[in-house]
Structures are given as structure tokens and as C-alpha cells.
């Protein structure tokens, strides 16, 4: 007698033009979310004038966004597992579009903060959904490359924000710029509703029992129990935050005040970080797709290179030479692609019905580290009279913590992956035809 597995029709191999179309709709949503997320980065001075706030209050915008984003990761992962990608992405588009529009029309600092929190909530729903979408529509062997390309669209969103939003602010002013850019949310919502599907026909995930709080606790506990999930979170934690902190808030003050560069030159160095991110992301994706064992060496190598260049820059007496600052920015560009490796540790450790929850746990790592470092640098700058050497040295503390955890979990995760691979091959051999 044949087993139910044998009697069932095998799922079609994912991929093809339909997969590219559906996934393209998903990453276009992520692109717009990143444009909205980073639009404040080019509008800091305008925001300070509009709301009459000082630098500390202005930095609250960025910290609040990260706080909301990080805090939403596990809830969003659970929502993706329970409701599916399309519903979560649709909700995300509505929320971040309303947040961007509300930011355009806010008459006060408090309302603007609320608008950015709403935007951060919607933004938090995009990346995990896009990862889940890619995992369902493309073969597993393409997972690393798909994750890196998705992140590349985020980098492109950062560039659009830097170039387009900045010019719109100069020409159109605050309200027209932010209200006009909010229309991009409507533009991506239409194809999302018309064309996006959670998975190919015949590739439905096994239904999970959604029993309220018990389901939530079980999803989180089972995802966390996997060493691969925890390893992915610590990889994301350790690799992402130096570049995030540099680009989001403290890079420009460091280059202008501590290194005595002009704003134009500092802006070019920040752009170099973004361009390096795009190139390294494609390279890392190709390497990991072909050599799965390269994941941990690439992540740890990126951390080591970042720490070495960071230390060399801080230790240099007086103003660091331009070649050293440029090299630092190129290496910082590798931090984003290295953080994507974290998802590739969590993916094989969890079944499809837990992918969203596991991705949420991983994604929370880097943003938690970024929030911690943003606050630590600010506090240390105030306490030391703007001594950037001491303040920026806080980066090494979090890197040391993360590397310790990566080394602790690495061997155990590799052993479990080998056992799963052997078991899957044995099962494939014994399935009756």
C-alpha cells in the first residue's frame, strides 16, 4: 500500500517568470518603505526648523522609528505565519503611507513623532514578508541570493531618498514633498492587491493550529529553541549595527566635527557606504549560494574588518587620512550584506509555517544593537565633551558580545544542519513510488 506522501502530486519547482513578477511586486513595496524610512535623513535641518526642536529631540525621530521597528519584528513574523504575506504587506503599505502623509501635515512635534511611529510600524511589516515571499516562490538554493537582492532594493530606496527627496525639499518645500511622496504608497498598493499571491499553486504550507496565545507562545518557543534561529539573530546583531549607526545619525557629525571634513565630502563618503553595500551584497549572495559553508567565515570576517578599520580610524592622531576614511566606508558597506547571512542560518532550521516568526527574531537583532549604540554614543558624547574616540569605542563592546555568541552557537548549528540533510536524503530514498 502506498503512503499518502507517495499518492500526492509533487509540488511544482518554484521559480520562473511568474515568480519574478510576484516577488517584484513585493520588493517594490519594500523599496517604497525604505524611501519613507530614510526620508528624514535628508530633512533633519528642515524638521528642526519646522518643529522648533534641538538635536536631542530631533534624534528621537530616528530612535523611535528603530524602537517601533524592532519591537514589531516578532509580532509581524507571527502575523506572516498566520495571515500570509499579502495581508501583512497590504496592512504595512496602508500604515506607512498614512505615516508619511501624517508627517507631511503634522503641525507639532508630538504629532510628527506619532506619524513616524505609524510609519515605522508599517515599515516593520515589509522585509520579513518579502523574505517569506521569496522563500515560497523560488528554490531554496537561491535563498541567499534572493535575500541579498531584496536588501539591494532597500539600498536603492536609500539612494532615492538621498537624491530625490533632498531635491524635492529644496524645490517644493516640506508639505508638498512628504505629501507627494506618500502617493508612492498608493502606486505600489494597486499591483499588490491585483497580482501578489502568497505562494505558487500547489505549494501551500501545512496549516498550523492558530489557538490564540498558545499558538503565539509555541511559535516563538519552537523558533527560539532552534540554534540556527539564535545564531542568525546574533549574526544580524553583530554585523548590521555599525553601518546603521553611521548612516542613520552619527556618521555625518563624526566626519564633520571630529574629522573636519566639509559637509559635501562627508556626504560623498556616506554615499560610498551605500554603493559598497550594493556591490558587496551581490558578491556575498553569489558566494553563499555556491558555498554554503562560507556563511560564518564571511560574517566573522566582516566583523573583524569593521572592528580593525574602526579602531585604526579612532586611533589615528588628529584627522585620519582620506584613504583610511574611504576604506572604512567601503568596509561599512559590507555590514548590511553580512547581516543578511543571519536569515540564511534561520531558514533551514525552521519549517515553512515558522519562517515568519524565525525571521522576525533574526531581524530584531541588528535593530536592537543599533538602538543601543545610538543611545550609547549620544550619552558618551554628552558625558565626555564630544570625545568621539571614547563614544565610538562603544561599538567594540557589542561586537565582542555578538562574536562570543556566534562562536558558541556555530558548531551546534552546523551539526544539526548536517543531521537534517542526512535525514532528508534517507527519507527521499525510502519514499515509495
Coordinates of C-alpha atoms in Angstrom, one line a residue:
X1 CA 0.0 0.0 0.0
X2 CA 1.4 3.4 -1.0
X3 CA 1.7 6.1 1.6
X4 CA -0.2 9.4 1.4
X5 CA 3.1 11.1 0.5
X6 CA 3.5 8.8 -2.5
X7 CA -0.1 9.3 -3.6
X8 CA 0.2 13.1 -3.6
X9 CA 1.3 15.0 -6.6
X10 CA 4.7 16.6 -6.1
X11 CA 4.7 20.4 -5.8
X12 CA 6.0 22.1 -8.9
X13 CA 9.5 23.5 -8.9
X14 CA 9.2 27.2 -7.9
X15 CA 10.7 29.9 -10.0
X16 CA 10.1 31.3 -13.5
X17 CA 8.6 34.5 -14.8
X18 CA 5.6 34.3 -12.6
X19 CA 7.8 34.1 -9.5
X20 CA 9.8 37.1 -10.7
X21 CA 6.6 39.2 -11.3
X22 CA 5.1 38.3 -7.9
X23 CA 8.4 38.8 -6.0
X24 CA 8.9 42.1 -7.9
X25 CA 5.7 43.4 -6.6
X26 CA 6.8 42.5 -3.0
X27 CA 10.2 44.2 -3.3
X28 CA 8.7 47.3 -4.8
X29 CA 6.7 47.7 -1.6
X30 CA 9.9 47.3 0.4
X31 CA 11.6 49.9 -1.8
X32 CA 9.0 52.5 -1.0
X33 CA 9.1 51.6 2.7
X34 CA 12.8 52.3 2.8
X35 CA 12.4 55.6 0.9
X36 CA 9.9 56.7 3.5
X37 CA 12.0 55.3 6.4
X38 CA 15.2 57.2 5.3
X39 CA 13.5 60.4 4.0
X40 CA 14.0 62.1 7.4
X41 CA 17.8 61.6 7.0
X42 CA 17.9 64.4 4.3
X43 CA 15.3 66.5 6.1
X44 CA 16.9 66.8 9.6
X45 CA 17.6 70.6 9.4
X46 CA 14.2 71.3 7.9
X47 CA 12.5 69.2 10.6
X48 CA 14.4 71.1 13.3
X49 CA 13.2 74.4 11.9
X50 CA 9.6 73.3 11.3
X51 CA 9.1 71.9 14.8
X52 CA 11.5 74.2 16.7
X53 CA 13.4 71.3 18.3
X54 CA 17.1 70.8 19.3
X55 CA 19.4 68.0 18.2
X56 CA 18.4 65.6 21.0
X57 CA 14.7 65.9 20.2
X58 CA 15.5 65.5 16.6
X59 CA 17.4 62.3 17.2
X60 CA 14.3 61.0 18.9
X61 CA 12.6 60.6 15.5
X62 CA 15.3 58.0 14.4
X63 CA 15.4 56.2 17.8
X64 CA 11.6 55.9 17.9
X65 CA 11.4 54.5 14.4
X66 CA 14.0 51.9 15.3
X67 CA 12.3 51.1 18.6
X68 CA 8.9 50.5 16.9
X69 CA 10.6 48.6 14.0
X70 CA 12.5 46.2 16.4
X71 CA 9.6 45.8 18.7
X72 CA 7.3 44.8 15.9
X73 CA 9.5 42.1 14.4
X74 CA 8.2 39.1 16.3
X75 CA 4.6 40.2 16.1
X76 CA 5.0 40.7 12.4
X77 CA 6.6 37.3 12.0
X78 CA 3.7 35.7 13.8
X79 CA 1.2 37.6 11.5
X80 CA 3.0 36.5 8.4
X81 CA 2.9 32.9 9.5
X82 CA -0.8 33.2 10.4
X83 CA -2.3 35.6 7.9
X84 CA 0.0 35.2 4.9
X85 CA 2.3 37.6 3.1
X86 CA -0.3 39.5 1.0
X87 CA -2.5 40.6 4.0
X88 CA 0.5 41.7 6.1
X89 CA 2.1 43.6 3.2
X90 CA -1.2 45.3 2.4
X91 CA -1.6 46.4 6.1
X92 CA 2.1 47.6 6.0
X93 CA 1.5 49.8 2.9
X94 CA -1.6 51.4 4.4
X95 CA 0.2 52.2 7.7
X96 CA 3.5 53.6 6.2
X97 CA 1.6 55.6 3.7
X98 CA -0.6 57.2 6.4
X99 CA 2.5 57.8 8.4
X100 CA 4.3 59.6 5.6
X101 CA 1.2 61.7 4.9
X102 CA 0.7 62.4 8.6
X103 CA 4.4 63.5 8.8
X104 CA 3.8 66.0 5.9
X105 CA 0.7 67.5 7.6
X106 CA 1.8 67.4 11.3
X107 CA 1.6 70.9 12.9
X108 CA 3.5 69.9 16.0
X109 CA 6.5 67.8 17.2
X110 CA 4.3 65.4 19.1
X111 CA 2.0 64.6 16.1
X112 CA 5.1 64.2 13.9
X113 CA 6.5 61.7 16.4
X114 CA 3.2 59.8 16.2
X115 CA 3.4 59.8 12.4
X116 CA 6.9 58.4 12.4
X117 CA 5.9 55.7 14.8
X118 CA 3.0 54.8 12.5
X119 CA 5.4 54.7 9.6
X120 CA 7.8 52.5 11.5
X121 CA 5.0 50.1 12.3
X122 CA 4.1 49.7 8.6
X123 CA 7.8 49.6 7.6
X124 CA 8.3 46.7 10.0
X125 CA 5.9 44.6 8.1
X126 CA 7.7 44.7 4.8
X127 CA 11.1 43.0 4.9
X128 CA 10.0 39.8 6.7
X129 CA 7.1 39.5 4.3
X130 CA 9.4 39.9 1.3
X131 CA 11.8 37.2 2.6
X132 CA 8.9 34.8 3.1
X133 CA 7.6 35.6 -0.4
X134 CA 11.0 34.8 -1.9
X135 CA 11.2 31.6 0.1
X136 CA 7.9 30.4 -1.3
X137 CA 8.3 31.4 -5.0
X138 CA 12.0 30.5 -5.6
X139 CA 14.0 27.3 -5.0
X140 CA 15.7 27.0 -1.6
X141 CA 19.2 27.0 -3.2
X142 CA 18.5 30.6 -4.4
X143 CA 17.6 31.8 -0.9
X144 CA 20.8 33.6 -0.1
X145 CA 20.8 35.5 -3.4
X146 CA 17.2 36.4 -3.1
X147 CA 17.7 37.8 0.4
X148 CA 20.7 39.9 -0.8
X149 CA 18.8 41.2 -3.8
X150 CA 15.9 42.2 -1.6
X151 CA 18.3 44.1 0.6
X152 CA 19.7 45.7 -2.5
X153 CA 16.3 47.2 -3.2
X154 CA 16.4 48.7 0.3
X155 CA 19.8 50.3 -0.6
X156 CA 18.3 51.6 -3.8
X157 CA 15.5 53.2 -1.7
X158 CA 18.1 54.9 0.4
X159 CA 19.7 56.4 -2.7
X160 CA 16.3 57.5 -4.0
X161 CA 15.6 59.2 -0.7
X162 CA 19.1 60.9 -0.7
X163 CA 18.8 62.2 -4.2
X164 CA 15.1 62.7 -5.0
X165 CA 13.7 63.7 -1.6
X166 CA 16.5 66.1 -1.0
X167 CA 15.8 67.9 -4.3
X168 CA 12.1 67.9 -3.7
X169 CA 12.6 69.6 -0.4
X170 CA 14.7 72.3 -2.0
X171 CA 12.2 72.9 -4.7
X172 CA 8.8 72.2 -3.3
X173 CA 9.1 72.6 0.5
X174 CA 8.1 70.3 3.4
X175 CA 4.4 69.6 2.9
X176 CA 4.4 69.1 -0.9
X177 CA 7.5 66.9 -0.7
X178 CA 6.2 64.5 2.0
X179 CA 2.6 64.5 0.9
X180 CA 3.7 64.0 -2.7
X181 CA 6.0 61.1 -1.9
X182 CA 3.2 59.4 0.0
X183 CA 1.5 58.8 -3.3
X184 CA 4.1 56.2 -4.0
X185 CA 2.4 54.1 -1.3
X186 CA -0.8 54.1 -3.4
X187 CA 1.2 53.3 -6.5
X188 CA 2.6 50.0 -5.1
X189 CA -0.7 49.1 -3.3
X190 CA -2.6 48.6 -6.6
X191 CA -0.3 45.9 -8.1
X192 CA 0.0 44.3 -4.6
X193 CA -3.8 43.8 -4.5
X194 CA -4.0 42.7 -8.1
X195 CA -1.0 40.4 -8.7
X196 CA 0.6 39.3 -5.4
X197 CA -0.1 35.8 -4.2
X198 CA 1.4 34.1 -1.1
X199 CA 2.7 31.0 -2.9
X200 CA 2.5 29.2 -6.2
X201 CA -0.4 26.9 -6.9
X202 CA 0.1 23.5 -5.2
X203 CA 2.7 24.8 -2.8
X204 CA 0.5 25.6 0.2
X205 CA 2.2 25.3 3.6
X206 CA 0.8 22.9 6.1
X207 CA -2.0 24.6 8.0
X208 CA -0.9 25.5 11.6
X209 CA -3.4 25.5 14.5
X210 CA -4.0 29.1 15.4
X211 CA -5.1 28.8 19.0
X212 CA -4.6 32.3 20.3
X213 CA -1.9 32.9 22.9
X214 CA -1.0 29.2 23.0
X215 CA -0.1 29.4 19.3
X216 CA 1.9 32.5 19.7
X217 CA 3.9 31.0 22.6
X218 CA 4.5 27.8 20.7
X219 CA 5.7 29.6 17.6
X220 CA 8.1 31.8 19.5
X221 CA 9.4 29.0 21.7
X222 CA 9.9 26.5 18.9
X223 CA 11.7 29.1 16.7
X224 CA 13.9 30.2 19.6
X225 CA 14.7 26.6 20.5
X226 CA 16.5 26.2 17.2
X227 CA 20.2 27.1 17.5
X228 CA 20.0 28.2 13.8
X229 CA 17.5 30.9 14.8
X230 CA 19.6 32.2 17.7
X231 CA 22.8 32.1 15.6
X232 CA 21.0 34.1 12.9
X233 CA 19.9 36.7 15.4
X234 CA 23.4 37.1 16.7
X235 CA 24.9 37.3 13.2
X236 CA 22.4 40.1 12.4
X237 CA 23.0 41.7 15.8
X238 CA 26.8 41.8 15.3
X239 CA 27.1 42.7 11.7
X240 CA 24.4 45.3 10.9
X241 CA 24.6 48.0 13.6
X242 CA 28.0 49.8 12.8
X243 CA 26.8 50.8 9.3
X244 CA 23.3 51.6 10.5
X245 CA 24.5 53.9 13.3
X246 CA 27.0 55.6 10.9
X247 CA 24.4 56.2 8.2
X248 CA 21.4 56.9 10.3
X249 CA 22.7 59.5 12.7
X250 CA 26.4 59.7 13.8
X251 CA 28.4 59.4 10.5
X252 CA 27.9 63.0 9.4
X253 CA 28.7 64.6 12.8
X254 CA 31.8 62.4 13.2
X255 CA 33.1 63.2 9.7
X256 CA 32.4 67.0 10.0
X257 CA 33.1 67.7 13.7
X258 CA 35.8 65.1 14.5
X259 CA 37.5 64.7 11.1
X260 CA 36.9 68.3 10.0
X261 CA 35.6 67.5 6.5
X262 CA 33.1 69.6 4.6
X263 CA 29.5 68.5 4.5
X264 CA 29.9 67.8 0.8
X265 CA 32.9 65.5 1.3
X266 CA 31.2 63.8 4.2
X267 CA 28.1 63.2 2.1
X268 CA 30.2 61.6 -0.6
X269 CA 31.7 59.2 2.0
X270 CA 28.3 58.2 3.2
X271 CA 27.2 57.6 -0.4
X272 CA 30.3 55.3 -0.7
X273 CA 28.9 53.2 2.1
X274 CA 25.7 52.7 0.2
X275 CA 27.4 51.9 -3.1
X276 CA 29.7 49.4 -1.4
X277 CA 26.7 47.8 0.1
X278 CA 25.2 47.2 -3.3
X279 CA 28.4 45.6 -4.8
X280 CA 29.2 43.5 -1.7
X281 CA 25.6 42.3 -1.4
X282 CA 25.6 40.8 -4.9
X283 CA 29.0 39.2 -4.2
X284 CA 28.0 37.7 -0.9
X285 CA 24.8 36.3 -2.4
X286 CA 26.7 34.5 -5.1
X287 CA 29.4 33.2 -2.8
X288 CA 26.9 31.8 -0.3
X289 CA 24.6 30.3 -3.0
X290 CA 27.6 28.3 -4.3
X291 CA 29.5 27.6 -1.0
X292 CA 27.1 27.3 1.9
X293 CA 29.9 26.8 4.4
X294 CA 31.2 30.3 3.7
X295 CA 28.3 31.9 5.7
X296 CA 30.1 32.0 9.1
X297 CA 33.5 33.0 7.7
X298 CA 32.0 35.8 5.7
X299 CA 30.1 37.1 8.8
X300 CA 33.0 36.9 11.2
X301 CA 35.4 38.3 8.6
X302 CA 33.2 41.3 8.1
X303 CA 33.0 41.9 11.8
X304 CA 36.8 41.6 12.1
X305 CA 37.4 44.0 9.2
X306 CA 34.9 46.5 10.5
X307 CA 36.5 46.4 14.0
X308 CA 40.0 46.8 12.6
X309 CA 39.2 49.8 10.4
X310 CA 37.0 51.4 13.1
X311 CA 40.0 51.0 15.6
X312 CA 42.5 52.3 13.1
X313 CA 40.4 55.4 12.4
X314 CA 39.8 56.2 16.0
X315 CA 43.4 55.6 17.0
X316 CA 44.8 57.8 14.3
X317 CA 46.2 61.1 15.8
X318 CA 44.3 64.1 14.6
X319 CA 42.4 63.9 11.3
X320 CA 42.5 60.5 9.7
X321 CA 43.8 60.4 6.1
X322 CA 41.2 60.3 3.3
X323 CA 42.3 56.8 2.2
X324 CA 41.6 55.4 5.6
X325 CA 38.1 57.1 5.9
X326 CA 37.3 55.8 2.4
X327 CA 38.4 52.3 3.3
X328 CA 36.3 52.4 6.5
X329 CA 33.2 53.4 4.5
X330 CA 33.8 50.6 1.9
X331 CA 34.1 48.1 4.8
X332 CA 31.0 49.5 6.5
X333 CA 29.2 48.8 3.2
X334 CA 29.7 45.1 3.8
X335 CA 27.8 45.2 7.1
X336 CA 24.3 45.2 5.5
X337 CA 25.1 42.2 3.3
X338 CA 26.7 40.3 6.1
X339 CA 23.6 40.8 8.3
X340 CA 21.5 39.0 5.6
X341 CA 23.5 35.9 6.3
X342 CA 21.7 35.7 9.6
X343 CA 18.4 34.8 7.8
X344 CA 20.2 32.0 5.9
X345 CA 21.1 30.4 9.3
X346 CA 17.4 30.6 10.5
X347 CA 15.8 29.4 7.2
X348 CA 16.9 25.8 7.1
X349 CA 16.4 25.4 10.9
X350 CA 12.6 26.1 10.7
X351 CA 9.7 24.7 8.7
X352 CA 7.7 26.9 6.3
X353 CA 5.0 27.5 8.9
X354 CA 7.5 29.1 11.2
X355 CA 9.6 31.1 8.7
X356 CA 8.0 34.4 9.5
X357 CA 8.5 34.1 13.3
X358 CA 12.1 33.0 12.9
X359 CA 12.8 35.8 10.5
X360 CA 11.3 38.3 13.0
X361 CA 13.6 37.1 15.7
X362 CA 16.6 37.4 13.5
X363 CA 15.7 40.9 12.2
X364 CA 15.2 42.1 15.8
X365 CA 18.9 41.5 16.5
X366 CA 20.5 44.2 14.4
X367 CA 18.0 46.9 15.1
X368 CA 18.3 46.2 18.9
X369 CA 22.0 46.7 18.6
X370 CA 21.6 49.8 16.5
X371 CA 19.2 51.4 19.1
X372 CA 21.6 50.5 21.9
X373 CA 24.6 52.0 20.1
X374 CA 22.7 55.2 19.0
X375 CA 21.9 55.9 22.6
X376 CA 25.3 54.9 24.0
X377 CA 27.2 57.2 21.6
X378 CA 24.9 60.1 22.4
X379 CA 25.2 59.6 26.2
X380 CA 29.0 59.2 25.9
X381 CA 29.4 62.3 23.7
X382 CA 27.5 64.4 26.3
X383 CA 29.5 62.9 29.2
X384 CA 32.9 63.3 27.6
X385 CA 32.5 66.7 25.9
X386 CA 32.1 65.3 22.4
X387 CA 35.0 62.9 22.5
X388 CA 34.2 60.7 19.5
X389 CA 37.0 58.3 20.2
X390 CA 35.5 57.3 23.5
X391 CA 31.9 57.4 22.3
X392 CA 32.5 55.4 19.1
X393 CA 34.5 52.8 21.1
X394 CA 31.2 51.5 22.4
X395 CA 30.9 49.7 19.1
X396 CA 33.6 47.2 20.2
X397 CA 31.5 46.1 23.3
X398 CA 28.6 45.0 21.2
X399 CA 30.8 43.4 18.6
X400 CA 32.6 41.4 21.3
X401 CA 29.3 40.2 22.8
X402 CA 28.0 39.2 19.4
X403 CA 31.1 37.3 18.3
X404 CA 31.1 35.4 21.6
X405 CA 27.6 34.2 20.9
X406 CA 28.3 33.4 17.3
X407 CA 31.2 31.2 18.2
X408 CA 29.2 29.5 20.9
X409 CA 26.3 28.5 18.6
X410 CA 28.2 28.0 15.3
X411 CA 29.3 24.4 15.8
X412 CA 25.9 23.2 17.2
X413 CA 24.0 24.7 14.3
X414 CA 26.3 23.1 11.7
X415 CA 25.9 19.7 13.4
X416 CA 22.1 20.0 13.3
X417 CA 22.1 21.1 9.7
X418 CA 24.2 18.0 8.7
X419 CA 21.9 15.7 10.6
X420 CA 18.8 17.2 8.9
X421 CA 20.5 16.9 5.5
X422 CA 21.3 13.2 6.1
X423 CA 17.8 12.6 7.3
X424 CA 16.2 14.2 4.3
X425 CA 18.3 12.1 1.9
X426 CA 17.4 8.9 3.8
X427 CA 13.7 9.8 3.7
X428 CA 13.9 10.6 -0.1
X429 CA 15.5 7.2 -0.7
X430 CA 12.8 5.3 1.2
X431 CA 9.7 7.1 -0.1
X432 CA 7.7 4.5 -2.2
X433 CA 7.0 5.4 -5.8

